[in-house]
Amino acid sequence: MDRRNQYTERLAPVSAANARGSQPASRMRRATAGDGRPVRLSAALALALAAGASALPAQGAPLRLSGLRAGEPLQAAPAQPQLDGQRMLLPLGSAGALRIQPWPMELPAQLGPQQLRGELRPLPAGPMAWLEFTREGEDQAWLVLGSGTRSGQPLWGGWRLQLAQGRWSARRGPEHLALASGAPVLLQAEGRQWCFYLLDARVPPSAQWAALHEREAQADWAMQRLQDAAQTCEATPGSRSEIQQK
């Protein structure tokens, strides 16, 4: 796939269904004094929403990609990654630095020089971002990270993220692979084998809740290209891969 086409498709327009989930609460009918039924419904809804975030399933900590600027895509920016605890720092010289936190435990802890491409798209229900890593001297990315990705958005190599009946999956044409936290999936992309990791997923408990709080279903993920047939996906989050990226 042409890198430019893959790059421009990365943050495709959010579907109409997702957009409806981001409608501001002001568009909903407001309860007024003397109108008993809407007030009772509103009160009941308020009680149901008291738990708030506790109703949002999350398999892990949300992945934060900070330092990207809306409207300023990052293209072939050189960086020497530095892991500091659970945070990966990516210095960009005069352009500042990117920070990834928490750095996924499934990924290598030590990385060599990288070329970075990425983009940030602000949305009412929260930003959507992606970042790809290419080793120095290579022309194909070996690692792609996504944060706040909505259903229907592209992943890598023609795959798209899908959410149906509360279940996440990766789809490419007739191919369909179920996704779950803690269970890496092996898939083919760009003629190579990749490991897909669903790092975190957040699904609003109801359409009403989503509309009132301007939330949408979102997922954070990582795709890592395998170096050879001997390399396997890192299935245990607690045991970080020791593969050196040179």
CSV table of N, CA, C and O in Angstrom, one decimal, residues 42-168:
chain,number,residue,atom,x,y,z
A,42,SER,N,-35.7,12.0,34.1
A,42,SER,CA,-34.4,12.6,34.3
A,42,SER,C,-33.8,12.2,35.6
A,42,SER,O,-32.6,11.9,35.7
A,43,ALA,N,-34.6,12.1,36.7
A,43,ALA,CA,-34.1,11.7,38.0
A,43,ALA,C,-33.7,10.3,38.0
A,43,ALA,O,-32.6,9.9,38.5
A,44,ALA,N,-34.5,9.5,37.3
A,44,ALA,CA,-34.1,8.1,37.2
A,44,ALA,C,-32.8,7.9,36.5
A,44,ALA,O,-31.9,7.1,36.8
A,45,LEU,N,-32.7,8.7,35.4
A,45,LEU,CA,-31.5,8.6,34.6
A,45,LEU,C,-30.3,9.0,35.4
A,45,LEU,O,-29.2,8.5,35.3
A,46,ALA,N,-30.5,10.1,36.2
A,46,ALA,CA,-29.4,10.6,37.0
A,46,ALA,C,-28.9,9.6,38.0
A,46,ALA,O,-27.7,9.4,38.2
A,47,LEU,N,-29.9,8.8,38.6
A,47,LEU,CA,-29.5,7.8,39.5
A,47,LEU,C,-28.7,6.7,38.8
A,47,LEU,O,-27.7,6.2,39.3
A,48,ALA,N,-29.1,6.4,37.6
A,48,ALA,CA,-28.4,5.3,36.8
A,48,ALA,C,-27.0,5.7,36.4
A,48,ALA,O,-26.2,4.9,36.3
A,49,LEU,N,-26.9,7.1,36.3
A,49,LEU,CA,-25.6,7.6,35.8
A,49,LEU,C,-24.6,7.9,37.0
A,49,LEU,O,-23.5,8.3,36.8
A,50,ALA,N,-25.1,7.7,38.2
A,50,ALA,CA,-24.3,8.1,39.4
A,50,ALA,C,-23.0,7.3,39.4
A,50,ALA,O,-22.0,7.8,39.8
A,51,ALA,N,-23.0,6.1,38.9
A,51,ALA,CA,-21.8,5.3,38.9
A,51,ALA,C,-20.8,5.8,37.9
A,51,ALA,O,-19.7,5.5,37.9
A,52,GLY,N,-21.4,6.5,36.8
A,52,GLY,CA,-20.5,7.1,35.8
A,52,GLY,C,-19.5,6.1,35.2
A,52,GLY,O,-19.9,5.2,34.6
A,53,ALA,N,-18.2,6.5,35.4
A,53,ALA,CA,-17.2,5.8,34.8
A,53,ALA,C,-17.1,4.3,35.2
A,53,ALA,O,-16.5,3.5,34.5
A,54,SER,N,-17.7,4.0,36.3
A,54,SER,CA,-17.6,2.6,36.8
A,54,SER,C,-18.3,1.7,35.8
A,54,SER,O,-18.1,0.5,35.8
A,55,ALA,N,-19.3,2.2,35.0
A,55,ALA,CA,-20.0,1.4,34.1
A,55,ALA,C,-19.2,1.2,32.8
A,55,ALA,O,-19.6,0.5,31.9
A,56,LEU,N,-18.1,1.9,32.6
A,56,LEU,CA,-17.3,1.8,31.4
A,56,LEU,C,-16.3,0.7,31.6
A,56,LEU,O,-15.4,0.8,32.4
A,57,PRO,N,-16.4,-0.4,30.8
A,57,PRO,CA,-15.4,-1.5,31.0
A,57,PRO,C,-14.1,-1.0,30.4
A,57,PRO,O,-14.0,-0.4,29.4
A,58,ALA,N,-13.0,-1.3,31.2
A,58,ALA,CA,-11.7,-1.0,30.7
A,58,ALA,C,-10.8,-2.1,31.1
A,58,ALA,O,-10.7,-2.5,32.3
A,59,GLN,N,-10.1,-2.6,30.1
A,59,GLN,CA,-9.2,-3.8,30.4
A,59,GLN,C,-7.9,-3.4,31.0
A,59,GLN,O,-7.2,-4.2,31.6
A,60,GLY,N,-7.5,-2.1,30.8
A,60,GLY,CA,-6.2,-1.7,31.3
A,60,GLY,C,-6.3,-0.2,31.4
A,60,GLY,O,-7.3,0.4,31.3
A,61,ALA,N,-5.1,0.5,31.6
A,61,ALA,CA,-5.1,1.9,31.6
A,61,ALA,C,-5.1,2.5,30.2
A,61,ALA,O,-4.5,2.0,29.3
A,62,PRO,N,-5.9,3.5,30.0
A,62,PRO,CA,-6.0,4.2,28.7
A,62,PRO,C,-4.6,4.6,28.2
A,62,PRO,O,-3.8,5.1,29.0
A,63,LEU,N,-4.3,4.4,26.9
A,63,LEU,CA,-3.0,4.8,26.4
A,63,LEU,C,-3.0,6.2,26.0
A,63,LEU,O,-3.9,6.7,25.3
A,64,ARG,N,-2.1,7.0,26.5
A,64,ARG,CA,-2.0,8.4,26.3
A,64,ARG,C,-0.8,8.7,25.4
A,64,ARG,O,0.3,8.4,25.7
A,65,LEU,N,-1.1,9.3,24.2
A,65,LEU,CA,-0.1,9.8,23.3
A,65,LEU,C,-0.1,11.3,23.3
A,65,LEU,O,-0.9,11.9,22.7
A,66,SER,N,0.8,11.8,24.1
A,66,SER,CA,0.8,13.3,24.2
A,66,SER,C,2.0,13.9,23.5
A,66,SER,O,3.1,13.3,23.3
A,67,GLY,N,1.8,15.1,23.0
A,67,GLY,CA,2.9,15.8,22.3
A,67,GLY,C,2.5,16.0,20.8
A,67,GLY,O,3.1,16.9,20.2
A,68,LEU,N,1.6,15.2,20.3
A,68,LEU,CA,1.1,15.5,18.9
A,68,LEU,C,0.3,16.7,18.9
A,68,LEU,O,-0.5,17.0,19.8
A,69,ARG,N,0.3,17.4,17.8
A,69,ARG,CA,-0.4,18.7,17.6
A,69,ARG,C,-1.5,18.5,16.5
A,69,ARG,O,-1.2,18.1,15.4
A,70,ALA,N,-2.7,18.9,16.9
A,70,ALA,CA,-3.8,18.9,15.9
A,70,ALA,C,-3.5,19.7,14.7
A,70,ALA,O,-3.0,20.9,14.8
A,71,GLY,N,-3.7,19.2,13.5
A,71,GLY,CA,-3.5,19.9,12.3
A,71,GLY,C,-2.0,20.0,11.8
A,71,GLY,O,-1.7,20.6,10.8
A,72,GLU,N,-1.1,19.3,12.6
A,72,GLU,CA,0.3,19.3,12.3
A,72,GLU,C,0.8,17.8,12.3
A,72,GLU,O,1.4,17.4,13.2
A,73,PRO,N,0.5,17.1,11.2
A,73,PRO,CA,0.9,15.7,11.2
A,73,PRO,C,2.5,15.5,11.3
A,73,PRO,O,3.2,16.4,10.8
A,74,LEU,N,2.9,14.5,12.0
A,74,LEU,CA,4.3,14.2,12.2
A,74,LEU,C,4.7,13.3,11.1
A,74,LEU,O,4.1,12.3,10.8
A,75,GLN,N,5.8,13.7,10.3
A,75,GLN,CA,6.2,12.9,9.2
A,75,GLN,C,7.7,12.7,9.3
A,75,GLN,O,8.5,13.6,9.2
A,76,ALA,N,8.1,11.4,9.3
A,76,ALA,CA,9.5,11.0,9.3
A,76,ALA,C,10.4,11.8,10.3
A,76,ALA,O,11.5,12.2,9.9
A,77,ALA,N,9.9,11.9,11.5
A,77,ALA,CA,10.7,12.7,12.5
A,77,ALA,C,11.6,11.7,13.2
A,77,ALA,O,11.2,10.7,13.8
A,78,PRO,N,12.9,12.0,13.3
A,78,PRO,CA,13.9,11.1,13.9
A,78,PRO,C,13.8,11.2,15.4
A,78,PRO,O,13.5,12.3,16.0
A,79,ALA,N,13.9,10.1,16.1
A,79,ALA,CA,13.9,10.1,17.6
A,79,ALA,C,14.6,8.9,18.2
A,79,ALA,O,14.7,7.9,17.5
A,80,GLN,N,15.2,9.1,19.3
A,80,GLN,CA,15.8,8.0,20.1
A,80,GLN,C,15.0,7.8,21.3
A,80,GLN,O,15.1,8.6,22.3
A,81,PRO,N,14.1,6.8,21.3
A,81,PRO,CA,13.2,6.5,22.4
A,81,PRO,C,14.0,6.3,23.8
A,81,PRO,O,15.1,5.7,23.8
A,82,GLN,N,13.4,6.8,24.8
A,82,GLN,CA,14.0,6.6,26.2
A,82,GLN,C,12.8,6.2,27.1
A,82,GLN,O,11.9,6.9,27.3
A,83,LEU,N,13.0,5.0,27.7
A,83,LEU,CA,11.9,4.5,28.6
A,83,LEU,C,12.2,4.9,30.0
A,83,LEU,O,13.3,4.7,30.5
A,84,ASP,N,11.3,5.6,30.6
A,84,ASP,CA,11.4,6.1,32.0
A,84,ASP,C,10.2,5.5,32.8
A,84,ASP,O,9.1,6.0,32.8
A,85,GLY,N,10.5,4.4,33.5
A,85,GLY,CA,9.4,3.7,34.2
A,85,GLY,C,8.4,3.2,33.2
A,85,GLY,O,8.7,2.4,32.3
A,86,GLN,N,7.1,3.7,33.3
A,86,GLN,CA,6.1,3.2,32.4
A,86,GLN,C,5.9,4.2,31.3
A,86,GLN,O,4.9,4.0,30.5
A,87,ARG,N,6.7,5.2,31.2
A,87,ARG,CA,6.5,6.2,30.1
A,87,ARG,C,7.7,6.2,29.1
A,87,ARG,O,8.8,6.1,29.5
A,88,MET,N,7.3,6.2,27.8
A,88,MET,CA,8.3,6.2,26.8
A,88,MET,C,8.4,7.7,26.3
A,88,MET,O,7.4,8.3,25.9
A,89,LEU,N,9.6,8.2,26.4
A,89,LEU,CA,9.9,9.6,25.9
A,89,LEU,C,10.5,9.5,24.5
A,89,LEU,O,11.4,8.8,24.3
A,90,LEU,N,10.0,10.4,23.6
A,90,LEU,CA,10.5,10.4,22.3
A,90,LEU,C,10.9,11.9,22.0
A,90,LEU,O,10.1,12.7,21.5
A,91,PRO,N,12.2,12.2,22.2
A,91,PRO,CA,12.6,13.6,22.0
A,91,PRO,C,12.6,13.9,20.5
A,91,PRO,O,13.1,13.1,19.7
A,92,LEU,N,12.2,15.1,20.2
A,92,LEU,CA,12.1,15.5,18.8
A,92,LEU,C,12.9,16.8,18.5
A,92,LEU,O,12.6,17.5,17.6
A,93,GLY,N,13.9,17.0,19.3
A,93,GLY,CA,14.8,18.2,19.2
A,93,GLY,C,14.0,19.5,19.4
A,93,GLY,O,13.3,19.6,20.4
A,94,SER,N,14.1,20.4,18.5
A,94,SER,CA,13.4,21.7,18.7
A,94,SER,C,11.9,21.6,18.6
A,94,SER,O,11.2,22.5,19.0
A,95,ALA,N,11.4,20.5,18.1
A,95,ALA,CA,10.0,20.3,18.0
A,95,ALA,C,9.4,19.8,19.3
A,95,ALA,O,8.2,19.5,19.4
A,96,GLY,N,10.2,19.6,20.3
A,96,GLY,CA,9.7,19.2,21.6
A,96,GLY,C,9.8,17.7,21.8
A,96,GLY,O,10.9,17.1,21.5
A,97,ALA,N,8.8,17.0,22.3
A,97,ALA,CA,8.9,15.6,22.6
A,97,ALA,C,7.5,15.0,22.6
A,97,ALA,O,6.5,15.6,22.9
A,98,LEU,N,7.5,13.7,22.3
A,98,LEU,CA,6.2,12.9,22.5
A,98,LEU,C,6.4,12.0,23.7
A,98,LEU,O,7.5,11.6,24.0
A,99,ARG,N,5.3,11.7,24.3
A,99,ARG,CA,5.3,10.9,25.5
A,99,ARG,C,4.2,9.8,25.3
A,99,ARG,O,3.0,10.2,25.0
A,100,ILE,N,4.5,8.6,25.6
A,100,ILE,CA,3.5,7.5,25.5
A,100,ILE,C,3.5,6.9,26.9
A,100,ILE,O,4.5,6.4,27.5
A,101,GLN,N,2.3,6.9,27.5
A,101,GLN,CA,2.1,6.4,28.9
A,101,GLN,C,0.7,5.8,29.1
A,101,GLN,O,-0.3,6.4,28.6
A,102,PRO,N,0.7,4.6,29.6
A,102,PRO,CA,1.8,3.7,29.9
A,102,PRO,C,2.3,3.0,28.7
A,102,PRO,O,1.6,2.6,27.8
A,103,TRP,N,3.7,2.8,28.7
A,103,TRP,CA,4.2,2.0,27.6
A,103,TRP,C,3.8,0.6,27.7
A,103,TRP,O,3.9,0.0,28.7
A,104,PRO,N,3.1,0.0,26.6
A,104,PRO,CA,2.6,-1.4,26.7
A,104,PRO,C,3.6,-2.4,27.2
A,104,PRO,O,4.7,-2.5,26.6
A,105,MET,N,3.3,-3.2,28.1
A,105,MET,CA,4.2,-4.2,28.7
A,105,MET,C,4.5,-5.3,27.6
A,105,MET,O,5.5,-6.0,27.7
A,106,GLU,N,3.6,-5.4,26.6
A,106,GLU,CA,3.8,-6.4,25.6
A,106,GLU,C,4.9,-6.0,24.6
A,106,GLU,O,5.4,-6.9,23.9
A,107,LEU,N,5.4,-4.8,24.6
A,107,LEU,CA,6.3,-4.3,23.6
A,107,LEU,C,7.7,-4.2,24.2
A,107,LEU,O,7.9,-4.2,25.4
A,108,PRO,N,8.7,-4.2,23.3
A,108,PRO,CA,10.1,-4.1,23.8
A,108,PRO,C,10.4,-2.9,24.6
A,108,PRO,O,9.8,-1.8,24.4
A,109,ALA,N,11.3,-3.1,25.6
A,109,ALA,CA,11.6,-2.0,26.5
A,109,ALA,C,12.7,-1.1,26.0
A,109,ALA,O,12.7,0.1,26.3
A,110,GLN,N,13.5,-1.6,25.1
A,110,GLN,CA,14.7,-0.9,24.6
A,110,GLN,C,14.5,-0.8,23.1
A,110,GLN,O,14.5,-1.8,22.4
A,111,LEU,N,14.5,0.4,22.6
A,111,LEU,CA,14.4,0.7,21.1
A,111,LEU,C,15.6,1.4,20.6
A,111,LEU,O,16.1,2.3,21.3
A,112,GLY,N,16.0,1.1,19.4
A,112,GLY,CA,17.0,1.9,18.7
A,112,GLY,C,16.4,3.1,18.1
A,112,GLY,O,15.3,3.5,18.3
A,113,PRO,N,17.3,3.9,17.3
A,113,PRO,CA,16.8,5.1,16.6
A,113,PRO,C,15.6,4.8,15.7
A,113,PRO,O,15.5,3.7,15.1
A,114,GLN,N,14.6,5.7,15.8
A,114,GLN,CA,13.3,5.5,15.0
A,114,GLN,C,13.0,6.7,14.2
A,114,GLN,O,13.4,7.8,14.4
A,115,GLN,N,12.2,6.4,13.1
A,115,GLN,CA,11.5,7.5,12.4
A,115,GLN,C,10.1,7.4,12.7
A,115,GLN,O,9.5,6.3,12.7
A,116,LEU,N,9.5,8.5,13.1
A,116,LEU,CA,8.1,8.6,13.6
A,116,LEU,C,7.2,9.3,12.6
A,116,LEU,O,7.5,10.3,12.1
A,117,ARG,N,6.0,8.7,12.5
A,117,ARG,CA,4.9,9.4,11.8
A,117,ARG,C,3.7,9.3,12.7
A,117,ARG,O,3.4,8.3,13.3
A,118,GLY,N,2.9,10.3,12.7
A,118,GLY,CA,1.7,10.3,13.5
A,118,GLY,C,0.8,11.5,13.3
A,118,GLY,O,1.1,12.4,12.5
A,119,GLU,N,-0.4,11.4,13.9
A,119,GLU,CA,-1.4,12.5,13.7
A,119,GLU,C,-2.3,12.4,14.9
A,119,GLU,O,-2.6,11.4,15.5
A,120,LEU,N,-2.8,13.6,15.2
A,120,LEU,CA,-3.8,13.8,16.3
A,120,LEU,C,-5.1,14.4,15.7
A,120,LEU,O,-5.0,15.4,15.0
A,121,ARG,N,-6.2,13.9,16.0
A,121,ARG,CA,-7.5,14.4,15.6
A,121,ARG,C,-8.4,14.7,16.8
A,121,ARG,O,-8.8,13.8,17.4
A,122,PRO,N,-8.6,16.0,17.1
A,122,PRO,CA,-9.5,16.3,18.2
A,122,PRO,C,-11.0,16.0,17.9
A,122,PRO,O,-11.4,16.3,16.8
A,123,LEU,N,-11.7,15.4,18.8
A,123,LEU,CA,-13.1,15.2,18.6
A,123,LEU,C,-13.8,15.5,19.9
A,123,LEU,O,-13.2,15.5,21.0
A,124,PRO,N,-15.1,15.8,19.8
A,124,PRO,CA,-15.9,16.2,21.1
A,124,PRO,C,-15.8,15.1,22.2
A,124,PRO,O,-15.8,15.5,23.3
A,125,ALA,N,-15.8,13.9,21.8
A,125,ALA,CA,-15.8,12.8,22.8
A,125,ALA,C,-14.4,12.4,23.2
A,125,ALA,O,-14.2,11.4,23.9
A,126,GLY,N,-13.4,13.1,22.7
A,126,GLY,CA,-12.0,12.8,23.1
A,126,GLY,C,-11.2,12.6,21.8
A,126,GLY,O,-11.7,12.2,20.8
A,127,PRO,N,-9.9,12.9,21.9
A,127,PRO,CA,-9.0,12.9,20.7
A,127,PRO,C,-8.8,11.4,20.2
A,127,PRO,O,-8.9,10.5,21.0
A,128,MET,N,-8.5,11.4,19.0
A,128,MET,CA,-8.1,10.1,18.3
A,128,MET,C,-6.7,10.3,17.7
A,128,MET,O,-6.4,11.3,17.1
A,129,ALA,N,-5.7,9.4,18.0
A,129,ALA,CA,-4.4,9.6,17.6
A,129,ALA,C,-3.8,8.3,17.2
A,129,ALA,O,-4.2,7.2,17.6
A,130,TRP,N,-2.7,8.4,16.3
A,130,TRP,CA,-2.0,7.2,15.9
A,130,TRP,C,-0.5,7.6,15.8
A,130,TRP,O,-0.2,8.7,15.5
A,131,LEU,N,0.4,6.6,15.9
A,131,LEU,CA,1.8,6.8,15.8
A,131,LEU,C,2.5,5.6,15.3
A,131,LEU,O,2.2,4.5,15.8
A,132,GLU,N,3.3,5.7,14.3
A,132,GLU,CA,4.0,4.6,13.7
A,132,GLU,C,5.5,4.7,13.9
A,132,GLU,O,6.0,5.8,13.8
A,133,PHE,N,6.1,3.6,14.1
A,133,PHE,CA,7.6,3.6,14.3
A,133,PHE,C,8.2,2.8,13.2
A,133,PHE,O,7.8,1.7,12.8
A,134,THR,N,9.3,3.4,12.6
A,134,THR,CA,10.1,2.7,11.6
A,134,THR,C,11.5,2.7,12.0
A,134,THR,O,12.1,3.8,12.4
A,135,ARG,N,12.2,1.6,12.0
A,135,ARG,CA,13.6,1.5,12.4
A,135,ARG,C,14.5,2.3,11.4
A,135,ARG,O,14.2,2.4,10.2
A,136,GLU,N,15.5,2.9,11.9
A,136,GLU,CA,16.5,3.6,11.1
A,136,GLU,C,17.0,2.7,10.0
A,136,GLU,O,17.4,1.6,10.3
A,137,GLY,N,17.0,3.2,8.8
A,137,GLY,CA,17.5,2.4,7.7
A,137,GLY,C,16.4,1.5,7.0
A,137,GLY,O,16.7,0.8,6.0
A,138,GLU,N,15.2,1.4,7.5
A,138,GLU,CA,14.1,0.7,7.0
A,138,GLU,C,13.1,1.6,6.4
A,138,GLU,O,13.0,2.8,6.7
A,139,ASP,N,12.2,1.1,5.5
A,139,ASP,CA,11.2,1.9,5.0
A,139,ASP,C,9.7,1.4,5.3
A,139,ASP,O,8.8,2.0,4.9
A,140,GLN,N,9.6,0.4,6.1
A,140,GLN,CA,8.3,-0.1,6.5
A,140,GLN,C,8.2,-0.1,8.0
A,140,GLN,O,9.1,-0.5,8.7
A,141,ALA,N,7.1,0.4,8.5
A,141,ALA,CA,6.9,0.5,9.9
A,141,ALA,C,6.9,-0.9,10.6
A,141,ALA,O,6.5,-1.9,9.9
A,142,TRP,N,7.4,-1.0,11.8
A,142,TRP,CA,7.4,-2.3,12.5
A,142,TRP,C,6.4,-2.2,13.7
A,142,TRP,O,6.1,-3.2,14.3
A,143,LEU,N,6.0,-1.0,14.1
A,143,LEU,CA,5.1,-0.8,15.2
A,143,LEU,C,4.1,0.3,15.0
A,143,LEU,O,4.5,1.4,14.5
A,144,VAL,N,2.9,0.1,15.2
A,144,VAL,CA,1.9,1.2,15.1
A,144,VAL,C,1.0,1.2,16.4
A,144,VAL,O,0.6,0.1,16.9
A,145,LEU,N,0.8,2.4,17.0
A,145,LEU,CA,0.0,2.5,18.2
A,145,LEU,C,-1.2,3.4,17.8
A,145,LEU,O,-1.1,4.4,17.1
A,146,GLY,N,-2.3,3.0,18.4
A,146,GLY,CA,-3.5,3.8,18.2
A,146,GLY,C,-4.2,4.2,19.6
A,146,GLY,O,-4.2,3.3,20.4
A,147,SER,N,-4.7,5.4,19.7
A,147,SER,CA,-5.3,5.8,21.0
A,147,SER,C,-6.7,6.4,20.6
A,147,SER,O,-6.7,7.3,19.8
A,148,GLY,N,-7.7,6.0,21.3
A,148,GLY,CA,-9.0,6.6,21.1
A,148,GLY,C,-9.7,6.2,19.8
A,148,GLY,O,-10.5,7.0,19.3
A,149,THR,N,-9.3,5.1,19.2
A,149,THR,CA,-9.8,4.7,17.9
A,149,THR,C,-11.2,4.3,18.0
A,149,THR,O,-11.6,3.6,18.9
A,150,ARG,N,-12.0,4.8,17.0
A,150,ARG,CA,-13.4,4.5,17.0
A,150,ARG,C,-13.7,3.3,16.1
A,150,ARG,O,-12.9,3.0,15.2
A,151,SER,N,-14.9,2.7,16.2
A,151,SER,CA,-15.3,1.6,15.4
A,151,SER,C,-15.3,2.1,13.9
A,151,SER,O,-15.8,3.2,13.6
A,152,GLY,N,-14.8,1.3,13.0
A,152,GLY,CA,-14.8,1.7,11.6
A,152,GLY,C,-13.6,2.3,11.1
A,152,GLY,O,-13.4,2.5,9.9
A,153,GLN,N,-12.7,2.7,12.0
A,153,GLN,CA,-11.5,3.4,11.7
A,153,GLN,C,-10.4,2.4,11.2
A,153,GLN,O,-10.4,1.3,11.7
A,154,PRO,N,-9.5,2.8,10.3
A,154,PRO,CA,-8.4,1.9,9.9
A,154,PRO,C,-7.4,1.6,11.0
A,154,PRO,O,-7.1,2.5,11.8
A,155,LEU,N,-6.8,0.4,10.9
A,155,LEU,CA,-5.7,0.0,11.8
A,155,LEU,C,-4.4,0.1,10.9
A,155,LEU,O,-3.7,1.1,10.9
A,156,TRP,N,-4.1,-1.0,10.2
A,156,TRP,CA,-2.9,-1.1,9.4
A,156,TRP,C,-3.1,-2.2,8.4
A,156,TRP,O,-3.7,-3.2,8.7
A,157,GLY,N,-2.5,-2.0,7.2
A,157,GLY,CA,-2.5,-3.1,6.2
A,157,GLY,C,-3.9,-3.5,5.7
A,157,GLY,O,-4.1,-4.6,5.4
A,158,GLY,N,-4.8,-2.5,5.7
A,158,GLY,CA,-6.2,-2.8,5.2
A,158,GLY,C,-7.1,-3.2,6.3
A,158,GLY,O,-8.3,-3.4,6.0
A,159,TRP,N,-6.7,-3.5,7.5
A,159,TRP,CA,-7.6,-3.9,8.6
A,159,TRP,C,-8.3,-2.7,9.2
A,159,TRP,O,-7.7,-1.6,9.3
A,160,ARG,N,-9.5,-2.9,9.7
A,160,ARG,CA,-10.3,-1.9,10.4
A,160,ARG,C,-10.8,-2.4,11.7
A,160,ARG,O,-11.1,-3.6,11.8
A,161,LEU,N,-10.9,-1.5,12.6
A,161,LEU,CA,-11.5,-1.8,13.9
A,161,LEU,C,-13.0,-1.8,13.9
A,161,LEU,O,-13.6,-0.9,13.3
A,162,GLN,N,-13.7,-2.8,14.4
A,162,GLN,CA,-15.1,-2.8,14.4
A,162,GLN,C,-15.6,-3.2,15.8
A,162,GLN,O,-15.0,-4.0,16.5
A,163,LEU,N,-16.8,-2.6,16.1
A,163,LEU,CA,-17.5,-2.9,17.4
A,163,LEU,C,-18.9,-3.3,17.0
A,163,LEU,O,-19.6,-2.5,16.4
A,164,ALA,N,-19.3,-4.5,17.4
A,164,ALA,CA,-20.7,-5.0,17.1
A,164,ALA,C,-21.2,-5.8,18.3
A,164,ALA,O,-20.5,-6.7,18.7
A,165,GLN,N,-22.3,-5.4,18.8
A,165,GLN,CA,-22.9,-6.1,19.9
A,165,GLN,C,-22.0,-6.2,21.1
A,165,GLN,O,-21.9,-7.2,21.8
A,166,GLY,N,-21.3,-5.1,21.3
A,166,GLY,CA,-20.4,-5.0,22.5
A,166,GLY,C,-19.1,-5.8,22.3
A,166,GLY,O,-18.3,-5.8,23.3
A,167,ARG,N,-18.8,-6.3,21.1
A,167,ARG,CA,-17.6,-7.1,20.9
A,167,ARG,C,-16.7,-6.4,19.9
A,167,ARG,O,-17.2,-6.0,18.8
A,168,TRP,N,-15.4,-6.3,20.2
A,168,TRP,CA,-14.4,-5.7,19.2
A,168,TRP,C,-13.9,-6.7,18.3
A,168,TRP,O,-13.7,-7.9,18.7
